PDB file of C-alpha atoms in Angstrom:
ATOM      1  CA  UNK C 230       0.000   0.000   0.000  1.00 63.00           C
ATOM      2  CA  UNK C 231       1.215   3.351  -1.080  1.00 70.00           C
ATOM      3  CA  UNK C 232       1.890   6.390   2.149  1.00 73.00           C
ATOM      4  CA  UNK C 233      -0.058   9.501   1.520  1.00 74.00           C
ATOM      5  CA  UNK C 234       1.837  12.625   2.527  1.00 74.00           C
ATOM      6  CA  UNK C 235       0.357  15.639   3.227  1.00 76.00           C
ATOM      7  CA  UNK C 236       2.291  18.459   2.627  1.00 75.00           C
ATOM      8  CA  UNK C 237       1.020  21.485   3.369  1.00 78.00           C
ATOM      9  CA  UNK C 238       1.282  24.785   4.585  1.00 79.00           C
ATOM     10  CA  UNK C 239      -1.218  26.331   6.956  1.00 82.00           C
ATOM     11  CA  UNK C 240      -1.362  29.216   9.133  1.00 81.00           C
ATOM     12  CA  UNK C 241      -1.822  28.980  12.618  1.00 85.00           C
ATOM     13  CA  UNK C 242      -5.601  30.387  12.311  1.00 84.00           C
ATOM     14  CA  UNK C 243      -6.502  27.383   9.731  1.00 82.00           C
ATOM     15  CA  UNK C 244      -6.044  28.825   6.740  1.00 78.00           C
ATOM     16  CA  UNK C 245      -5.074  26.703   3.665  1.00 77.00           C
ATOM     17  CA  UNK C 246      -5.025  29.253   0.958  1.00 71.00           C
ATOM     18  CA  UNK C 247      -2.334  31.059  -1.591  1.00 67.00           C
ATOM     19  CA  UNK C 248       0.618  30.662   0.363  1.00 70.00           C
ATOM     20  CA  UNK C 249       2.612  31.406  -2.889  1.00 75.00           C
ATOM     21  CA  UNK C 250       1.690  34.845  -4.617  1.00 78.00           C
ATOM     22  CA  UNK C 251      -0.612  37.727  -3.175  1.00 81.00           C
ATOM     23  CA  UNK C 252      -2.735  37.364  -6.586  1.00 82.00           C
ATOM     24  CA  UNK C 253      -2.575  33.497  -6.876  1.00 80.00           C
ATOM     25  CA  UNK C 254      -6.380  33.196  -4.944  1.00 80.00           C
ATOM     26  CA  UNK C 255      -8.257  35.734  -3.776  1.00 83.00           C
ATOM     27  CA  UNK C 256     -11.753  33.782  -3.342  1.00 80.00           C
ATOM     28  CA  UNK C 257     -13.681  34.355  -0.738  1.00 83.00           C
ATOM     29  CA  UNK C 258     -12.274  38.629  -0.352  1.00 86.00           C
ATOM     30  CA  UNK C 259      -8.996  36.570   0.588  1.00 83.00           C
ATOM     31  CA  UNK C 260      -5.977  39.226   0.933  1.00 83.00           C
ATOM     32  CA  UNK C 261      -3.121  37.756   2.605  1.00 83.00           C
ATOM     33  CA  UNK C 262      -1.617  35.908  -0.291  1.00 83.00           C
ATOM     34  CA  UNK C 263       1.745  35.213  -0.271  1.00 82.00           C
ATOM     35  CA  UNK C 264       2.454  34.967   3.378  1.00 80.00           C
ATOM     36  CA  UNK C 265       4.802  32.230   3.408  1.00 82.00           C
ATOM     37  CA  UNK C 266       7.039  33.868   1.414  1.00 79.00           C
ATOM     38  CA  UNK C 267       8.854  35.763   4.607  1.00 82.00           C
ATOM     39  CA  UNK C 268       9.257  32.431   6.191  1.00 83.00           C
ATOM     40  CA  UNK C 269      10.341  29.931   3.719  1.00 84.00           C
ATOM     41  CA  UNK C 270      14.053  30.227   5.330  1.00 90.00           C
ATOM     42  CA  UNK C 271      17.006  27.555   4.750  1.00 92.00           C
ATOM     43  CA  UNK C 272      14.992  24.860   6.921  1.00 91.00           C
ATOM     44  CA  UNK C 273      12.076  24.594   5.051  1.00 85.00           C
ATOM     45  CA  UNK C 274      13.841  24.749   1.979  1.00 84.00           C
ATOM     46  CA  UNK C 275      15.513  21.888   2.861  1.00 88.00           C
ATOM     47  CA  UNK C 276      12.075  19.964   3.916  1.00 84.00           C
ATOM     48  CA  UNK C 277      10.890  21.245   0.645  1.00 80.00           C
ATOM     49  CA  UNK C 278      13.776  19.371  -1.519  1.00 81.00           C
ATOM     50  CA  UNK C 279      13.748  16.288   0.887  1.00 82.00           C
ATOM     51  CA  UNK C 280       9.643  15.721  -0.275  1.00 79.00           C
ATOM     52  CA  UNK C 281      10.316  16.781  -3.767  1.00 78.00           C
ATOM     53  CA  UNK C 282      13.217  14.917  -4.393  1.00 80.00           C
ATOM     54  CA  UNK C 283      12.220  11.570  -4.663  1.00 80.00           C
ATOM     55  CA  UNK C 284      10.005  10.274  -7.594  1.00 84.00           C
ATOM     56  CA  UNK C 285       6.107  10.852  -6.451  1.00 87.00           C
ATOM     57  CA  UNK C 286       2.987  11.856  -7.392  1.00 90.00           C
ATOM     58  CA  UNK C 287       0.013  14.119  -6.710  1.00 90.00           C
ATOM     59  CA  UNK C 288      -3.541  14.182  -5.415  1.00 88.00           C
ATOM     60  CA  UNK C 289      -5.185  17.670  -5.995  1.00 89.00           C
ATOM     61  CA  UNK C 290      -7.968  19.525  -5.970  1.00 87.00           C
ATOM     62  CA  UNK C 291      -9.083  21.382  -9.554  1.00 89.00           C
ATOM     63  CA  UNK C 292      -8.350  24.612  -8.059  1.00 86.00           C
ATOM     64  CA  UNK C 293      -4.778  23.894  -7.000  1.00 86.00           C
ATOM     65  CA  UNK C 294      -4.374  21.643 -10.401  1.00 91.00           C
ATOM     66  CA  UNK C 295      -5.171  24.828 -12.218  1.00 91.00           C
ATOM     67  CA  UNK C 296      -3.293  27.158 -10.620  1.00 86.00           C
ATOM     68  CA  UNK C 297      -0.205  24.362 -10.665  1.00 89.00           C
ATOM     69  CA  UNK C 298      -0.479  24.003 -14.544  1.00 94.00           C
ATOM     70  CA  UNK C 299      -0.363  27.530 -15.092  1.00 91.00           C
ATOM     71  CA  UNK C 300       2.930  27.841 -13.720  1.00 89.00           C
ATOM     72  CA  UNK C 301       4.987  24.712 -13.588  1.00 90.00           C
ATOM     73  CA  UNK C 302       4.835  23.518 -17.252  1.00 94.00           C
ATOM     74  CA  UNK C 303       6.508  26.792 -17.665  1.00 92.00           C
ATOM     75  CA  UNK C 304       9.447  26.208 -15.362  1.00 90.00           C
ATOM     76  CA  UNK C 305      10.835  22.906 -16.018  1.00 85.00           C
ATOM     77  CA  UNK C 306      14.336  24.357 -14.423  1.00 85.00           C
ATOM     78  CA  UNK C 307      12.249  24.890 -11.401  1.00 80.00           C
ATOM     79  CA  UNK C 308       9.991  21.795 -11.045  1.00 70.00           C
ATOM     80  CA  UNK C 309      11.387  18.747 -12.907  1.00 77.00           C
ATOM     81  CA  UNK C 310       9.561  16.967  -9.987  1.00 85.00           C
ATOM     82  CA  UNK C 311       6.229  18.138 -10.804  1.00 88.00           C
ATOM     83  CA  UNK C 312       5.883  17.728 -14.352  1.00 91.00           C
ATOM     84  CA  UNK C 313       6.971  14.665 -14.338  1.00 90.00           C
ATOM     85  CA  UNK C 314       4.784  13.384 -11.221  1.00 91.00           C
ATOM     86  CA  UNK C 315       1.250  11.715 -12.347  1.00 93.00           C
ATOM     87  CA  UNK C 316      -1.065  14.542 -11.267  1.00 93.00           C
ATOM     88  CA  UNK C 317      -4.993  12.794  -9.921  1.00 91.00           C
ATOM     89  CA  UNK C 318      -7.267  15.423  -9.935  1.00 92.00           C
ATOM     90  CA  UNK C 319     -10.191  15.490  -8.245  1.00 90.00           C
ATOM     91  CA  UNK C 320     -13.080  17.230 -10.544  1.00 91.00           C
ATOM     92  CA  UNK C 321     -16.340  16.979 -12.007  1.00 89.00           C
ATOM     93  CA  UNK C 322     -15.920  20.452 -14.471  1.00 92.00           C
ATOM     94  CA  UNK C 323     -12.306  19.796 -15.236  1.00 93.00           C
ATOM     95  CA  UNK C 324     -11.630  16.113 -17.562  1.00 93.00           C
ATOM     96  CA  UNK C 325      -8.233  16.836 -20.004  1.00 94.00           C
ATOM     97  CA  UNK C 326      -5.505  19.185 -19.793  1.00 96.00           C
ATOM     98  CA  UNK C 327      -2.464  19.425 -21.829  1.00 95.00           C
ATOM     99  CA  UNK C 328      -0.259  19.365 -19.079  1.00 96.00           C
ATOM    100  CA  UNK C 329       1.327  16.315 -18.876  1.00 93.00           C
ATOM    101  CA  UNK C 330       0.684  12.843 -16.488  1.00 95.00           C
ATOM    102  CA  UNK C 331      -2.178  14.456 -15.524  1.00 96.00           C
ATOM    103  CA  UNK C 332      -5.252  11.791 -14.717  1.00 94.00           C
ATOM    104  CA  UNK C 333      -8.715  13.232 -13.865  1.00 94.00           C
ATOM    105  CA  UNK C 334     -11.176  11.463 -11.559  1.00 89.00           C
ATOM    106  CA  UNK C 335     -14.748  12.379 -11.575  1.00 85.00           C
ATOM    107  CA  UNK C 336     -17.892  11.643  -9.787  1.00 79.00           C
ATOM    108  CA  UNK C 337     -17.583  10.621  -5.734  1.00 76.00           C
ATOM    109  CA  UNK C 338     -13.990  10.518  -5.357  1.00 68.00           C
ATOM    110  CA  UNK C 339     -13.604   9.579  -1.568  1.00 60.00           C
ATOM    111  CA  UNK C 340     -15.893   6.433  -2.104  1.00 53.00           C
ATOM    112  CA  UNK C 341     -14.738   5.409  -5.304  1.00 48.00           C
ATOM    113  CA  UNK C 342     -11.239   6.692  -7.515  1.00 45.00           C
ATOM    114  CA  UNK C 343      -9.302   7.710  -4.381  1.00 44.00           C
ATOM    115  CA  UNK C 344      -9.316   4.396  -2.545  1.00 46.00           C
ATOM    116  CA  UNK C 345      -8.029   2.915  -5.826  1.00 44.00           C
ATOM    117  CA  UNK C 346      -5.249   5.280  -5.901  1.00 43.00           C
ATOM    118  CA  UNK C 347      -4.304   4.830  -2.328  1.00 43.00           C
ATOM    119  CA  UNK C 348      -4.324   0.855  -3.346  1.00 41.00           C
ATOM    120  CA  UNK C 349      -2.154   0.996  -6.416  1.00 39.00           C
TER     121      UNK C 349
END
C-alpha cells in the first residue's frame, strides 16, 4: 500500500489558501496571499527538496491543479519533480488538460477513484 503525505502549509488560524503569490487566490475577499514567502528560510527549503526529491505523485484539488499548470509547465528548471509526477485530480468540471501525467477522476472521489489510488 502506497503512504499519503500531506504536505502542506497552513497558518496557525486554519487557513489553507495562496501561500505562494498575493494574486494566486483571492476567493472568498482573501488578501493575505503570499504569506509564506517571509518564512520559507534555509529549513524549510531543505524539507521542501527532501519531499520533492524523490520520484512521487500528486492528489489535488481542480483549483490547485489549475493554478499548478499555469505555472509549472513553464518552469521545467524549477519543477522537474512536478511535471513529471502523475497529477490525480479530483473534478467533475475539469476532464483533459495538456499538461502532462495528468489523470482526472470524476464523480464521488472519496468512495470510489481515491481508494483505488491509495491501493495501487
Amino acid at each position: 500500500m502506497r503512504k499519503i503525505i500531506v504536505l502542506s502549509f497552513i497558518t496557525m488560524d486554519g487557513v489553507m489558501q495562496a501561500p505562494g503569490g498575493p494574486e494566486e487566490d483571492v476567493s472568498g475577499n482573501f488578501k493575505y496571499g503570499g504569506w509564506t514567502v517571509p518564512y520559507f528560510d534555509e529549513s524549510l527549503g531543505k524539507i521542501m527538496s527532501e519531499q520533492m526529491g524523490h520520484p512521487f505523485d500528486l492528489l489535488l484539488g481542480r483549483k490547485t491543479f489549475e493554478t499548478f499548470a499555469a505555472y509549472w509547465p513553464q518552469h521545467e528548471d524549477e519543477g522537474a519533480g512536478i511535471n513529471n509526477a502523475t497529477k490525480y485530480v479530483a473534478s467533475n468540471t475539469l476532464s483533459t488538460h495538456e499538461w502532462r501525467n495528468s489523470v482526472f477522476l470524476s464523480g464521488d472521489v472519496v468512495k470510489k477513484e481515491l481508494c483505488l489510488i491509495i491501493n495501487t
